Every structure is written in C-alpha cells, then in structure tokens.
CSV table of C-alpha atoms and ligand atoms in Angstrom, one decimal:
chain,number,residue,atom,x,y,z
A,142,MET,CA,-63.9,2.6,-18.5
A,143,LYS,CA,-60.2,3.5,-17.2
A,144,MET,CA,-57.5,0.4,-17.3
A,145,PRO,CA,-57.5,-0.3,-13.6
A,146,LYS,CA,-54.1,0.5,-12.3
A,147,ILE,CA,-53.0,-0.4,-9.0
A,148,THR,CA,-49.6,1.3,-9.3
A,149,MET,CA,-47.2,2.4,-11.9
A,150,LYS,CA,-44.0,1.7,-10.0
A,151,ASP,CA,-42.4,-0.8,-11.8
A,152,ASP,CA,-43.1,-4.3,-10.6
A,153,THR,CA,-40.7,-6.3,-12.0
A,154,LEU,CA,-38.9,-7.5,-9.0
A,155,ALA,CA,-42.6,-8.5,-7.6
A,156,LEU,CA,-43.1,-10.6,-10.9
A,157,LEU,CA,-39.8,-12.2,-10.6
A,158,LYS,CA,-40.2,-12.9,-7.1
A,159,ASN,CA,-43.1,-14.4,-8.0
A,160,PRO,CA,-43.4,-15.7,-11.1
A,161,TYR,CA,-46.2,-18.1,-11.4
A,162,ARG,CA,-48.6,-16.1,-9.0
A,163,PHE,CA,-47.7,-12.6,-9.3
A,164,ILE,CA,-50.7,-12.1,-12.2
A,165,SER,CA,-53.4,-14.1,-10.3
A,166,SER,CA,-53.2,-12.6,-7.1
A,167,ARG,CA,-53.0,-9.0,-8.0
A,168,SER,CA,-55.8,-9.8,-10.6
A,169,LYS,CA,-57.7,-11.6,-7.7
A,170,ASP,CA,-57.2,-8.0,-5.5
A,171,LEU,CA,-58.3,-6.0,-8.5
A,172,GLY,CA,-61.0,-8.0,-9.4
A,173,LYS,CA,-60.4,-8.0,-13.2
A,174,ASP,CA,-58.7,-10.3,-16.0
A,175,VAL,CA,-56.7,-7.5,-17.4
A,176,PHE,CA,-54.7,-4.9,-15.4
A,177,GLU,CA,-52.1,-2.3,-16.5
A,178,THR,CA,-48.3,-2.2,-14.5
A,179,ARG,CA,-44.6,-1.5,-15.5
A,180,ILE,CA,-42.4,-4.4,-16.2
A,181,PHE,CA,-38.9,-4.1,-17.1
A,182,MET,CA,-39.6,-0.3,-17.3
A,183,GLN,CA,-42.5,-0.6,-19.8
A,184,LYS,CA,-46.4,-0.5,-20.0
A,185,THR,CA,-47.4,-3.8,-19.5
A,186,TYR,CA,-50.9,-5.5,-19.9
A,187,CYS,CA,-51.0,-8.5,-17.7
A,188,MET,CA,-53.5,-10.7,-18.7
A,189,ILE,CA,-55.3,-14.0,-17.2
A,190,GLY,CA,-58.2,-16.1,-17.8
A,191,ARG,CA,-59.9,-18.0,-21.1
A,192,GLU,CA,-61.2,-14.6,-22.9
A,193,ALA,CA,-58.0,-13.0,-22.1
A,194,ALA,CA,-56.4,-16.1,-23.4
A,195,GLU,CA,-59.0,-16.0,-26.4
A,196,LEU,CA,-57.9,-12.1,-26.9
A,197,PHE,CA,-54.1,-12.9,-26.5
A,198,TYR,CA,-54.0,-15.5,-29.2
A,199,ASN,CA,-55.8,-13.3,-31.8
A,200,PRO,CA,-52.8,-12.1,-34.2
A,201,ASN,CA,-55.1,-8.8,-35.2
A,202,TYR,CA,-54.6,-7.7,-31.7
A,203,PHE,CA,-51.1,-9.1,-30.8
A,204,ILE,CA,-47.6,-9.6,-32.4
A,205,ARG,CA,-44.6,-11.4,-31.1
A,206,ASN,CA,-41.6,-9.7,-32.7
A,207,GLY,CA,-39.4,-7.9,-29.9
A,208,ALA,CA,-41.9,-8.9,-27.2
A,209,SER,CA,-39.4,-11.3,-25.2
A,210,PRO,CA,-36.7,-9.2,-22.9
A,211,GLU,CA,-33.3,-9.7,-25.0
A,212,ALA,CA,-32.1,-11.7,-21.6
A,213,MET,CA,-34.7,-14.4,-22.4
A,214,ARG,CA,-33.9,-14.3,-26.3
A,215,ALA,CA,-30.3,-14.5,-25.6
A,216,THR,CA,-30.7,-17.4,-23.2
A,217,LEU,CA,-34.2,-19.6,-23.5
A,218,PHE,CA,-35.4,-18.4,-27.3
A,219,GLY,CA,-32.4,-17.8,-29.2
A,220,LYS,CA,-32.7,-15.0,-31.8
A,221,GLY,CA,-34.4,-15.4,-35.2
A,222,GLY,CA,-36.4,-18.4,-34.4
A,223,LEU,CA,-40.3,-18.9,-34.5
A,224,GLN,CA,-41.0,-17.2,-31.1
A,225,GLY,CA,-40.4,-13.8,-32.7
A,226,LEU,CA,-41.9,-14.2,-36.0
A,227,ASP,CA,-45.2,-12.9,-37.2
A,228,GLY,CA,-47.8,-13.4,-39.8
A,229,ALA,CA,-46.9,-15.5,-43.1
A,230,GLU,CA,-43.4,-16.0,-42.4
A,231,HIS,CA,-44.1,-17.4,-39.1
A,232,THR,CA,-46.8,-19.8,-40.4
A,233,HIS,CA,-44.6,-20.8,-43.4
A,234,ARG,CA,-41.9,-22.1,-41.0
A,235,LYS,CA,-44.4,-23.4,-38.4
A,236,ILE,CA,-45.7,-25.8,-41.0
A,237,MET,CA,-42.2,-26.9,-41.8
A,238,PHE,CA,-41.9,-27.2,-37.9
A,239,MET,CA,-45.1,-29.1,-37.6
A,240,SER,CA,-44.3,-31.5,-40.5
A,241,LEU,CA,-41.6,-33.4,-38.1
A,242,MET,CA,-44.6,-33.7,-35.3
A,243,THR,CA,-45.7,-36.9,-37.1
A,244,GLU,CA,-47.2,-40.1,-35.7
A,245,GLU,CA,-44.2,-42.0,-37.0
A,246,ASN,CA,-41.6,-39.4,-35.6
A,247,ALA,CA,-43.0,-40.0,-32.2
A,248,GLY,CA,-43.1,-43.6,-32.4
A,249,GLU,CA,-39.3,-43.9,-33.3
A,250,LEU,CA,-38.8,-41.0,-30.5
A,251,LYS,CA,-40.8,-43.1,-27.7
A,252,HIS,CA,-38.5,-46.5,-29.0
A,253,LEU,CA,-35.1,-44.6,-28.7
A,254,PHE,CA,-36.4,-43.4,-25.2
A,255,THR,CA,-37.4,-46.6,-23.8
A,256,GLU,CA,-34.0,-48.1,-25.2
A,257,LYS,CA,-32.2,-45.4,-23.3
A,258,LEU,CA,-34.1,-45.5,-20.2
A,259,ARG,CA,-33.6,-49.5,-20.1
A,260,HIS,CA,-30.1,-48.9,-20.6
A,261,TYR,CA,-29.7,-46.1,-17.6
A,262,LEU,CA,-31.7,-47.9,-15.1
A,263,LYS,CA,-28.9,-50.8,-15.2
A,264,HIS,CA,-26.7,-48.2,-14.0
A,265,TRP,CA,-29.4,-46.4,-11.4
A,266,SER,CA,-29.4,-50.0,-10.1
A,267,LEU,CA,-25.8,-49.9,-9.3
A,268,LYS,CA,-25.9,-46.6,-7.2
A,269,GLU,CA,-27.2,-45.8,-4.0
A,270,GLN,CA,-29.2,-43.0,-5.1
A,271,ILE,CA,-30.1,-40.6,-8.0
A,272,SER,CA,-31.2,-37.2,-8.9
A,273,LEU,CA,-34.7,-37.8,-11.1
A,274,TYR,CA,-34.2,-34.3,-12.7
A,275,ASP,CA,-30.2,-34.9,-13.8
A,276,GLU,CA,-30.3,-38.6,-14.9
A,277,PHE,CA,-33.5,-37.4,-17.0
A,278,GLN,CA,-31.7,-34.6,-18.5
A,279,LYS,CA,-29.0,-37.1,-19.6
A,280,VAL,CA,-31.5,-39.9,-21.0
A,281,LEU,CA,-33.3,-37.0,-23.2
A,282,THR,CA,-30.4,-35.2,-24.3
A,283,GLU,CA,-29.2,-38.1,-26.1
A,284,THR,CA,-32.5,-39.7,-26.9
A,285,ILE,CA,-33.4,-36.3,-29.0
A,286,CYS,CA,-30.1,-36.0,-30.8
A,287,ALA,CA,-30.0,-39.6,-31.7
A,288,TRP,CA,-33.6,-39.2,-33.0
A,289,ALA,CA,-33.1,-35.7,-34.9
A,290,GLY,CA,-29.7,-37.0,-36.4
A,291,ILE,CA,-27.3,-35.3,-34.1
A,292,PRO,CA,-23.9,-37.0,-33.5
A,293,LEU,CA,-22.6,-36.9,-30.0
A,294,ASP,CA,-19.9,-39.2,-28.7
A,295,ASP,CA,-19.3,-40.4,-25.4
A,296,GLU,CA,-17.1,-36.9,-24.7
A,297,GLU,CA,-19.8,-34.5,-25.8
A,298,LYS,CA,-22.9,-36.1,-24.0
A,299,VAL,CA,-21.7,-34.5,-20.6
A,300,ARG,CA,-20.8,-31.2,-21.8
A,301,ARG,CA,-23.7,-31.0,-24.4
A,302,THR,CA,-26.3,-31.7,-22.1
A,303,LYS,CA,-25.0,-29.1,-19.6
A,304,GLU,CA,-25.1,-26.7,-22.2
A,305,ILE,CA,-28.5,-27.5,-23.1
A,306,VAL,CA,-29.8,-27.9,-19.8
A,307,SER,CA,-28.3,-24.1,-19.0
A,308,MET,CA,-30.3,-22.8,-21.7
A,309,PHE,CA,-33.6,-23.4,-19.8
A,310,ASP,CA,-32.7,-24.0,-16.3
A,311,SER,CA,-31.0,-20.9,-15.6
A,312,ALA,CA,-32.2,-18.5,-17.8
A,313,GLY,CA,-34.3,-17.3,-15.5
A,314,SER,CA,-31.7,-16.8,-12.8
A,315,LYS,CA,-29.6,-13.8,-11.7
A,316,GLY,CA,-25.7,-13.1,-11.4
A,317,PRO,CA,-23.1,-15.5,-12.8
A,318,ALA,CA,-25.7,-18.5,-13.7
A,319,HIS,CA,-27.5,-16.5,-16.0
A,320,PHE,CA,-24.3,-15.6,-17.7
A,321,MET,CA,-23.2,-19.5,-18.0
A,322,SER,CA,-27.1,-19.7,-19.7
A,323,ARG,CA,-25.5,-17.0,-22.2
A,324,LEU,CA,-22.8,-18.5,-22.7
A,325,SER,CA,-24.0,-22.2,-23.2
A,326,ARG,CA,-26.4,-20.9,-25.7
A,327,LYS,CA,-23.4,-19.0,-27.8
A,328,ASN,CA,-21.5,-22.7,-27.6
A,329,ALA,CA,-24.9,-24.8,-28.2
A,330,GLU,CA,-25.3,-22.1,-31.4
A,331,ASP,CA,-21.9,-22.7,-32.6
A,332,TRP,CA,-22.1,-26.6,-32.4
A,333,ILE,CA,-25.0,-26.6,-34.4
A,334,GLU,CA,-24.1,-24.3,-36.9
A,335,ASN,CA,-21.0,-26.4,-37.8
A,336,ILE,CA,-22.9,-29.3,-38.5
A,337,VAL,CA,-25.3,-27.0,-40.4
A,338,ASN,CA,-22.7,-25.6,-42.5
A,339,ASP,CA,-21.2,-29.7,-42.7
A,340,LEU,CA,-24.1,-31.1,-43.8
A,341,ARG,CA,-24.8,-28.3,-46.6
A,342,SER,CA,-20.9,-28.1,-47.7
A,343,ASP,CA,-21.5,-30.5,-50.7
A,344,GLY,CA,-24.3,-29.0,-51.6
A,345,TYR,CA,-26.1,-32.5,-52.1
A,346,GLU,CA,-29.9,-32.3,-50.7
A,347,PRO,CA,-31.0,-35.7,-49.3
A,348,LEU,CA,-34.2,-36.9,-50.3
A,349,ILE,CA,-34.8,-38.7,-47.3
A,350,LYS,CA,-34.5,-36.4,-44.4
A,351,THR,CA,-33.2,-36.5,-40.9
A,352,PRO,CA,-35.0,-34.1,-38.7
A,353,ILE,CA,-32.5,-31.5,-38.6
A,354,GLU,CA,-31.7,-32.1,-42.3
A,355,VAL,CA,-35.8,-31.0,-42.5
A,356,ILE,CA,-34.6,-27.9,-41.0
A,357,ILE,CA,-31.1,-27.3,-42.8
A,358,TRP,CA,-32.7,-27.6,-46.3
A,359,HIS,CA,-36.0,-25.9,-45.5
A,360,ARG,CA,-36.1,-23.0,-48.0
A,361,ASP,CA,-38.1,-19.7,-46.7
A,362,MET,CA,-40.9,-17.6,-48.5
A,363,ASN,CA,-38.1,-16.5,-50.5
A,364,GLU,CA,-36.8,-19.6,-51.7
A,365,GLU,CA,-33.7,-19.1,-49.5
A,366,LEU,CA,-32.1,-21.6,-47.0
A,367,LEU,CA,-32.3,-20.1,-43.7
A,368,LYS,CA,-29.3,-18.3,-42.2
A,369,PRO,CA,-27.1,-21.0,-40.5
A,370,HIS,CA,-27.6,-19.2,-37.3
A,371,THR,CA,-31.1,-19.1,-37.6
A,372,ALA,CA,-31.3,-22.9,-38.8
A,373,ALA,CA,-29.2,-23.5,-35.4
A,374,VAL,CA,-31.7,-21.8,-33.6
A,375,GLU,CA,-34.4,-23.6,-34.9
A,376,ILE,CA,-32.7,-27.0,-34.1
A,377,LEU,CA,-32.4,-26.0,-30.5
A,378,ASN,CA,-36.2,-25.0,-30.8
A,379,LEU,CA,-36.2,-29.3,-31.1
A,380,ILE,CA,-33.8,-30.1,-28.4
A,381,ARG,CA,-33.7,-28.0,-25.7
A,382,PRO,CA,-37.9,-28.2,-24.9
A,383,VAL,CA,-37.6,-31.9,-25.5
A,384,VAL,CA,-34.7,-31.8,-22.8
A,385,ALA,CA,-36.8,-29.7,-20.7
A,386,ILE,CA,-39.3,-32.3,-20.4
A,387,SER,CA,-36.8,-33.8,-17.6
A,388,VAL,CA,-39.0,-31.1,-15.3
A,389,TYR,CA,-42.4,-32.6,-16.4
A,390,LEU,CA,-40.9,-36.1,-16.1
A,391,VAL,CA,-39.7,-35.2,-12.1
A,392,PHE,CA,-43.4,-34.2,-11.8
A,393,ILE,CA,-45.1,-37.5,-12.7
A,394,ALA,CA,-42.8,-39.1,-9.8
A,395,HIS,CA,-43.5,-36.3,-7.2
A,396,ALA,CA,-47.5,-36.8,-8.3
A,397,LEU,CA,-47.3,-40.6,-7.9
A,398,HIS,CA,-45.6,-40.5,-4.6
A,399,SER,CA,-47.9,-37.6,-3.2
A,400,ASN,CA,-51.0,-39.5,-4.8
A,401,PRO,CA,-50.8,-43.2,-3.5
A,402,ASP,CA,-54.3,-43.5,-4.5
A,403,CYS,CA,-53.5,-42.4,-8.0
A,404,TYR,CA,-50.9,-44.8,-8.0
A,405,GLU,CA,-52.9,-47.5,-7.4
A,406,LYS,CA,-55.7,-46.8,-10.5
A,407,LEU,CA,-52.7,-46.3,-12.7
A,408,MET,CA,-51.3,-49.8,-11.7
A,409,MET,CA,-54.9,-51.0,-13.1
A,410,GLY,CA,-53.7,-50.4,-16.5
A,411,ASP,CA,-56.7,-47.9,-17.7
A,412,GLU,CA,-55.1,-45.8,-20.7
A,413,GLU,CA,-57.5,-43.1,-20.7
A,414,TYR,CA,-56.8,-42.8,-17.2
A,415,ALA,CA,-53.3,-42.6,-17.3
A,416,LEU,CA,-53.6,-40.1,-20.2
A,417,ASN,CA,-56.0,-37.8,-17.9
A,418,PHE,CA,-53.0,-38.1,-15.2
A,419,ILE,CA,-51.0,-36.7,-17.7
A,420,HIS,CA,-52.8,-33.8,-18.8
A,421,GLU,CA,-53.3,-33.0,-14.8
A,422,VAL,CA,-49.3,-33.1,-14.3
A,423,ARG,CA,-49.3,-30.4,-16.8
A,424,ARG,CA,-52.0,-28.4,-15.8
A,425,TYR,CA,-51.4,-28.7,-12.1
A,426,TYR,CA,-47.8,-28.2,-11.8
A,427,PRO,CA,-45.9,-25.0,-12.5
A,428,PHE,CA,-43.5,-24.9,-15.8
A,429,PHE,CA,-44.0,-22.1,-18.2
A,430,PRO,CA,-45.8,-19.5,-15.9
A,431,SER,CA,-46.6,-16.9,-18.6
A,432,VAL,CA,-46.0,-15.7,-22.2
A,433,MET,CA,-45.4,-12.1,-24.0
A,434,ALA,CA,-46.6,-10.4,-26.9
A,435,ARG,CA,-46.8,-6.6,-28.2
A,436,VAL,CA,-50.2,-4.4,-28.9
A,437,ARG,CA,-50.3,-4.4,-32.7
A,438,GLU,CA,-52.8,-1.6,-32.9
A,439,ASP,CA,-54.4,0.5,-30.4
A,440,PHE,CA,-57.6,-1.1,-29.8
A,441,THR,CA,-60.2,-1.2,-26.9
A,442,TRP,CA,-61.4,-4.7,-24.9
A,443,ARG,CA,-64.2,-4.5,-22.4
A,444,ASP,CA,-63.7,-0.8,-22.3
A,445,ILE,CA,-60.1,-1.2,-21.7
A,446,GLU,CA,-57.5,0.9,-24.0
A,447,PHE,CA,-54.9,-1.2,-24.9
A,448,LYS,CA,-52.1,0.7,-26.9
A,449,LYS,CA,-50.0,-0.1,-29.7
A,450,GLY,CA,-46.3,-1.2,-28.7
A,451,SER,CA,-47.3,-1.9,-25.0
A,452,ARG,CA,-46.3,-5.2,-24.1
A,453,ALA,CA,-48.9,-7.7,-22.8
A,454,ILE,CA,-48.0,-11.1,-20.7
A,455,LEU,CA,-50.6,-14.0,-20.7
A,456,ASP,CA,-50.5,-15.9,-17.2
A,457,LEU,CA,-50.5,-19.6,-18.2
A,458,TYR,CA,-50.2,-21.4,-15.3
A,459,GLY,CA,-53.1,-18.9,-13.5
A,460,THR,CA,-55.3,-19.5,-16.2
A,461,ASN,CA,-54.6,-23.5,-15.4
A,462,ASN,CA,-55.2,-22.8,-11.9
A,463,ASP,CA,-58.3,-20.6,-12.4
A,464,PRO,CA,-61.2,-21.3,-10.2
A,465,ARG,CA,-63.6,-20.3,-12.5
A,466,LEU,CA,-62.7,-22.9,-15.1
A,467,TRP,CA,-61.2,-25.8,-12.7
A,468,ASP,CA,-63.0,-26.8,-9.7
A,469,SER,CA,-60.5,-27.1,-6.6
A,470,PRO,CA,-57.7,-26.1,-9.1
A,471,HIS,CA,-54.9,-26.8,-6.1
A,472,SER,CA,-56.5,-30.3,-5.9
A,473,PHE,CA,-54.4,-33.1,-8.1
A,474,TRP,CA,-57.4,-35.1,-9.6
A,475,PRO,CA,-57.2,-36.7,-12.6
A,476,GLU,CA,-60.4,-37.7,-13.2
A,477,ARG,CA,-61.6,-34.0,-13.7
A,478,PHE,CA,-60.4,-34.5,-17.3
A,479,GLU,CA,-63.3,-37.2,-17.9
A,480,SER,CA,-66.1,-34.3,-17.9
A,481,ALA,CA,-63.7,-31.1,-18.7
A,482,ALA,CA,-64.8,-29.2,-21.6
A,483,VAL,CA,-61.1,-28.2,-22.4
A,484,ASP,CA,-60.5,-26.1,-25.5
A,485,GLU,CA,-57.9,-24.3,-27.2
A,486,TYR,CA,-57.8,-21.6,-24.3
A,487,ASN,CA,-58.9,-22.9,-20.9
A,488,PHE,CA,-55.7,-25.6,-20.8
A,489,VAL,CA,-52.8,-23.5,-21.9
A,490,PRO,CA,-49.9,-25.6,-20.3
A,491,GLN,CA,-48.0,-25.0,-23.8
A,492,GLY,CA,-49.9,-22.1,-24.8
A,493,GLY,CA,-53.3,-21.4,-26.3
A,494,GLY,CA,-55.1,-21.2,-29.8
A,495,HIS,CA,-53.9,-23.0,-32.8
A,496,PRO,CA,-50.3,-24.3,-33.2
A,497,VAL,CA,-49.8,-23.7,-37.0
A,498,LYS,CA,-52.3,-20.5,-37.6
A,499,GLY,CA,-50.4,-19.0,-34.0
A,500,HIS,CA,-47.5,-19.6,-31.4
A,501,ARG,CA,-49.1,-22.7,-29.7
A,502,CYS,CA,-46.3,-25.2,-28.8
A,503,PRO,CA,-45.6,-27.6,-31.9
A,504,GLY,CA,-44.4,-29.9,-29.1
A,505,GLU,CA,-47.3,-30.8,-27.3
A,506,PHE,CA,-48.1,-34.0,-28.6
A,507,PHE,CA,-44.4,-35.6,-28.4
A,508,THR,CA,-44.6,-34.1,-25.0
A,509,VAL,CA,-47.5,-36.3,-23.9
A,510,GLU,CA,-46.2,-39.2,-25.7
A,511,LEU,CA,-42.5,-39.1,-23.8
A,512,MET,CA,-44.4,-38.4,-20.6
A,513,LYS,CA,-46.6,-41.2,-21.1
A,514,THR,CA,-43.3,-43.8,-22.0
A,515,ALA,CA,-41.7,-42.1,-18.6
A,516,LEU,CA,-45.1,-43.3,-16.6
A,517,ASN,CA,-45.2,-46.6,-17.9
A,518,PHE,CA,-41.6,-46.8,-17.2
A,519,PHE,CA,-42.4,-45.7,-13.8
A,520,LEU,CA,-45.0,-48.1,-12.9
A,521,TYR,CA,-44.0,-51.1,-15.1
A,522,GLU,CA,-40.4,-51.4,-15.4
A,523,MET,CA,-38.5,-50.2,-12.2
A,524,ASP,CA,-39.3,-49.9,-8.4
A,525,TYR,CA,-37.6,-47.7,-6.2
A,526,GLU,CA,-37.5,-45.6,-3.1
A,527,VAL,CA,-38.1,-42.1,-2.0
A,528,PRO,CA,-36.1,-41.4,0.5
A,529,GLU,CA,-36.5,-38.5,3.1
A,530,GLN,CA,-35.9,-35.0,1.3
A,531,ASN,CA,-37.2,-31.8,0.8
A,532,LEU,CA,-40.2,-32.1,-2.3
A,533,ASP,CA,-41.2,-29.0,-1.4
A,534,ILE,CA,-41.3,-26.7,-4.9
A,535,GLU,CA,-39.2,-23.7,-5.2
A,536,TRP,CA,-42.0,-21.3,-6.5
A,537,SER,CA,-39.7,-18.6,-7.3
A,538,ARG,CA,-37.3,-20.4,-9.4
A,539,LEU,CA,-37.7,-20.7,-13.2
A,540,PRO,CA,-38.4,-23.7,-14.0
A,541,ALA,CA,-40.0,-24.4,-10.4
A,542,ILE,CA,-39.0,-27.7,-9.7
A,543,PRO,CA,-38.8,-29.2,-6.1
A,544,GLN,CA,-35.9,-28.4,-3.6
A,545,SER,CA,-34.0,-31.9,-3.9
A,546,ARG,CA,-34.5,-32.3,-8.0
A,547,PHE,CA,-36.1,-35.8,-6.4
A,548,VAL,CA,-33.7,-38.0,-5.3
A,549,ILE,CA,-34.9,-41.8,-5.3
A,550,SER,CA,-32.9,-45.0,-4.1
A,551,ASN,CA,-32.6,-48.9,-4.2
A,552,VAL,CA,-33.7,-48.7,-7.9
A,553,THR,CA,-34.1,-52.1,-9.2
A,554,GLN,CA,-35.6,-53.5,-12.6
A,555,LYS,CA,-39.2,-54.5,-11.9
A,556,THR,CA,-39.9,-58.4,-12.7
A,557,ILE,CA,-43.3,-58.7,-12.1
A,558,PHE,CA,-46.3,-56.6,-13.5
A,559,VAL,CA,-49.8,-57.5,-14.3
A,560,ARG,CA,-50.5,-57.9,-17.6
A,561,THR,CA,-53.5,-56.1,-18.9
A,562,THR,CA,-52.9,-53.8,-21.4
A,563,VAL,CA,-51.9,-54.2,-24.9
A,564,SER,CA,-48.7,-52.0,-23.8
A,565,GLN,CA,-47.9,-53.7,-21.0
A,566,ILE,CA,-47.7,-56.9,-23.3
A,567,GLU,CA,-45.3,-55.5,-25.5
A,568,ILE,CA,-43.1,-54.4,-22.5
A,569,SER,CA,-43.4,-57.8,-21.4
A,570,GLU,CA,-42.0,-59.0,-24.5
A,571,PHE,CA,-38.5,-57.3,-23.4
A,572,PHE,CA,-37.8,-59.7,-20.5
B,769,HEM,C1,-41.7,-29.3,-21.4
B,769,HEM,C2,-42.7,-29.5,-22.2
B,769,HEM,C3,-42.8,-28.4,-22.8
B,769,HEM,C4,-43.3,-27.1,-22.5
B,769,HEM,C5,-44.0,-26.8,-21.2
B,769,HEM,C6,-43.7,-26.4,-23.7
B,769,HEM,C7,-44.1,-24.8,-23.5
B,769,HEM,C8,-44.1,-24.0,-24.5
B,769,HEM,C9,-45.0,-23.0,-24.0
B,769,HEM,C10,-45.6,-22.2,-23.4
B,769,HEM,C11,-44.7,-22.2,-25.8
B,769,HEM,C12,-45.3,-20.6,-26.0
B,769,HEM,C13,-46.6,-20.8,-27.0
B,769,HEM,C14,-46.7,-19.4,-27.0
B,769,HEM,O1,-45.9,-18.2,-27.1
B,769,HEM,O2,-48.2,-18.7,-27.1
B,769,HEM,C15,-44.1,-22.9,-26.4
B,769,HEM,C16,-43.7,-22.6,-27.5
B,769,HEM,C17,-42.8,-23.5,-28.2
B,769,HEM,N1,-42.4,-24.8,-28.1
B,769,HEM,FE1,-42.9,-25.7,-26.6
B,769,HEM,N2,-43.1,-26.4,-24.6
B,769,HEM,C18,-42.6,-28.1,-24.6
B,769,HEM,C19,-42.2,-29.2,-25.2
B,769,HEM,C20,-41.8,-28.7,-26.6
B,769,HEM,C21,-41.2,-29.6,-27.5
B,769,HEM,C22,-41.1,-31.2,-26.7
B,769,HEM,C23,-40.8,-29.1,-28.5
B,769,HEM,C24,-40.5,-29.5,-29.7
B,769,HEM,C25,-40.6,-30.4,-30.4
B,769,HEM,C26,-41.4,-27.5,-28.3
B,769,HEM,C27,-41.1,-26.7,-29.3
B,769,HEM,C28,-41.4,-25.2,-29.2
B,769,HEM,C29,-41.4,-24.1,-30.5
B,769,HEM,C30,-40.8,-24.2,-31.5
B,769,HEM,C31,-41.8,-23.1,-29.9
B,769,HEM,C32,-42.5,-21.8,-30.7
B,769,HEM,C33,-43.9,-22.1,-31.5
B,769,HEM,C34,-44.0,-20.5,-31.9
B,769,HEM,O3,-43.7,-19.6,-31.6
B,769,HEM,O4,-44.8,-20.6,-33.1
B,769,HEM,N3,-42.1,-27.6,-27.0
B,769,HEM,N4,-43.5,-24.2,-25.8
C-alpha cells in the first residue's frame, strides 16, 4: 500500500496556525494514523494514536539527533542537551538526570514551593488583582533556583524569570518575540555557564551535591566532565520546565472555575480524586502539541514506507484526545481515570515510552507533585474571585493559554477549612 498523501505542498503554515489540531483533523479526514506531507520543506510523517506512539518511541526506528528545527534548539531546548542524544550516550546522561527525581528531592521542592506561595499570597492580598500566569512564573523561578542550588538575588529575580519564561513562552512566536527568546537563551546560558565555571574553579568535587552540582560533576561515557555550555543546557533543562509548569497551574485554576462540581468534590478531600483531577488537566488541556524524530533506517509499517532521514511528528495532544482511546475526549471528567487503562502510549502529555530507555519527560513526577501542591493551595489556603475576562484558550499560540492569562481578584488567605485528610491537617499546622 502507498503512503496516503493529501498533498505534497509544504504544510508548515497550516501546522503553525493550528499546532494542536492540524495532525488530528488531517488524519481524521484521511482515516489514517500516519500521513505524509512536507514540513519546513522536508518530507515528514505525521503520526497520531496509541499504535503510532508505540512505533515512534521504538529506538530501532527513530532517532532524535537533528530532529528538531534549529529555531527550537536555539530557544526551547538548547544545543547539546538530552533532547538531541541517542543510544547509550542518551541513556547514560538520562540516568544522571533521573537520579535527581527522587521522593526526597520532590518533598524538598514541594516544601520550598509552599513557602514561596505563602509568601506571595501576602503580596497578592494587597493588590486589587493579579495575573496567575505571571505570578506563578515568579514563584516557580524562585522555587526551582532555591532547590537546585542557584543563587538568585532580588535584583536578578525579575531578569532571570523573564529570560526563563521567554525560552518556552516565545519560542514558537514569530518576529521580534522569537528573537527575544533566542537572546534570552543566550543570556541564560551565559549566566549558568559562569556558575558552572565558578563551581569547578577550585577543582573540588563535593561529596554531597546540590542538584546543579550533580550535573556540573557528571562524567560522560569517556569519564569527561560535560563542556560548560552543555552543563548549562542541562541545568536549564531542569529550571525551564519547572517554570513552565505555570501553564498547568493556570489550567488548574481554569478547570476549577469551569467545573464547579469538580471543585465541590475536591473540597471533600479525596486524594485519589485530586490525583485524577490533575491527570485530567494534563490530558484535556493543550501544552506540548507534538514531538519530532527522524527515521533511522528505511522500514515499512502497516504497508507504509518510512524513508531514512525523513522527519516524523507524533501528535501528543491529539493522542490524549483520541476518541478511540478516550470516551468524550473533549469533556473534562476526572472520573475517567478511575477505570482508564493508562499505559506508556495512550496518555502522553509529557511524551511516551520509558523515561530512562527513551525520551519520555523525566520531570513527570515533579510536575504532578507541584500540581498537587498548587491544587491544595487553591483549595485550602486561598480565597479569590474570578472577575469578568476572556478565558478562551488561544489555540494558535505556543503554549496555548487563556487569553487573559487568568486574572484573579480579592485574594485573601483562607482561615476556615475542613480537616479531613492528612495533608490538610499538615496545612492547618501553619496557622
Ligand atoms: C510543564 C510540565 C511539563 C511538560 C508538559 C513536559 C513535556 C515534555 C515533553 C512532551 C517532552 C518530550 C518527550 C519526547 O521527546 O518524547 C519532555 C522532555 C523533557 N522534559 Fe519535560 N515536561 C514538563 C516538565 C518537566 C520538568 C518538571 C522537567 C525537569 C525537572 C522536565 C525535563 C525534561 C527533559 C530534560 C526532557 C528531555 C528528555 C529526553 O530527551 O530524554 N520536564 N517534556
């Protein structure tokens, strides 16, 4: 069978205009999980669905080296980091990265995050209104830098927050915003590279290491330290995505506001329901639209010929919203996770497959834990109002967020709450 082709004209503009729905709508029209087109002037296989995800994450068929466009490497990912590695070199460095994702480290991160939220809450309550997207970016930058061992004085906070945000929030923009994103990466890499050089300068490798020191003193497969620039890219691979969780935190607020019945249920204190709510936020709302790879060698799948060196794009958002995998995918319904048979390839908001053996996001555990912390904070520690605003999601933007960035007003510290679960009792000790 021949690969289904709808057209060989370049579809880059169509994809950029509709990054979350281009692949799913074209694939629905064709009735195929894989179709061929041209993106950025190159032959590209667009893939969607569980089986396609399983294929995409098989390293025998796809590699990552040189897969992402230069514009993404110069802004979002950086050059020389995990995203572009393959095989043993990738596994070796990924194991180092995963060694940071422990329960203990997550506990410390959550503790710092809660402290910062409580500190910021006092400022928010003095203001008429605040933009949650902007405020969470500041809270998360301060949290992750404190956790990772990166000094950040008051003067630097604003500047570094802007740089980190610009790397993920403007990477997909056009014109000046995109160039600001490139400049921000360059400045942030210089900043972190200086820290790397400073910490290496006396040649003393500490026995007990902060997270950034784990990266700074990591040795590659040839027993060599990473080049300062590469170490900076990997440290930013830790910092930038944690700050990007601000997108999910805005979506938590959006989901609470749009689904009052969920809010009521969450207030009952059922922790399993709370976790399902968070998974549903990650499934239902858009964030990372897709991931890219290159075909390793010619191969045939379901009679379709994949040509060596061609690009492949797996639609993550489309797979999370595939009606063959998820009933009524466009309804927000946390209860679906009570019975959903979730596996490595059907629920892929942070990529699929195995996090050590492949490119699946190493930060999924931290993401869920920080989302849980923020959800508890919304429920049990703060009261606020949601004034009239445009909460429609900007689907053509990367990342997609509500038009208004989610504004809240009349923020106050909550003083009365129901003490039903262990986590709430812990919270009550604060007062
Ligand atoms: C905001 C929540 C997050 C989302 C939506 C997200 C999403 C993703 C996605 C889609 C990938 C690509 C998977 C692939 O290439 O197949 C990825 C990779 C990655 N993420 Fe995350 N991520 C998030 C949070 C985090 C956190 C908190 C960290 C670090 C603490 C992190 C670090 C990374 C790294 C280093 C990679 C590259 C992994 C590799 O290529 O092996 N991410 N993430």
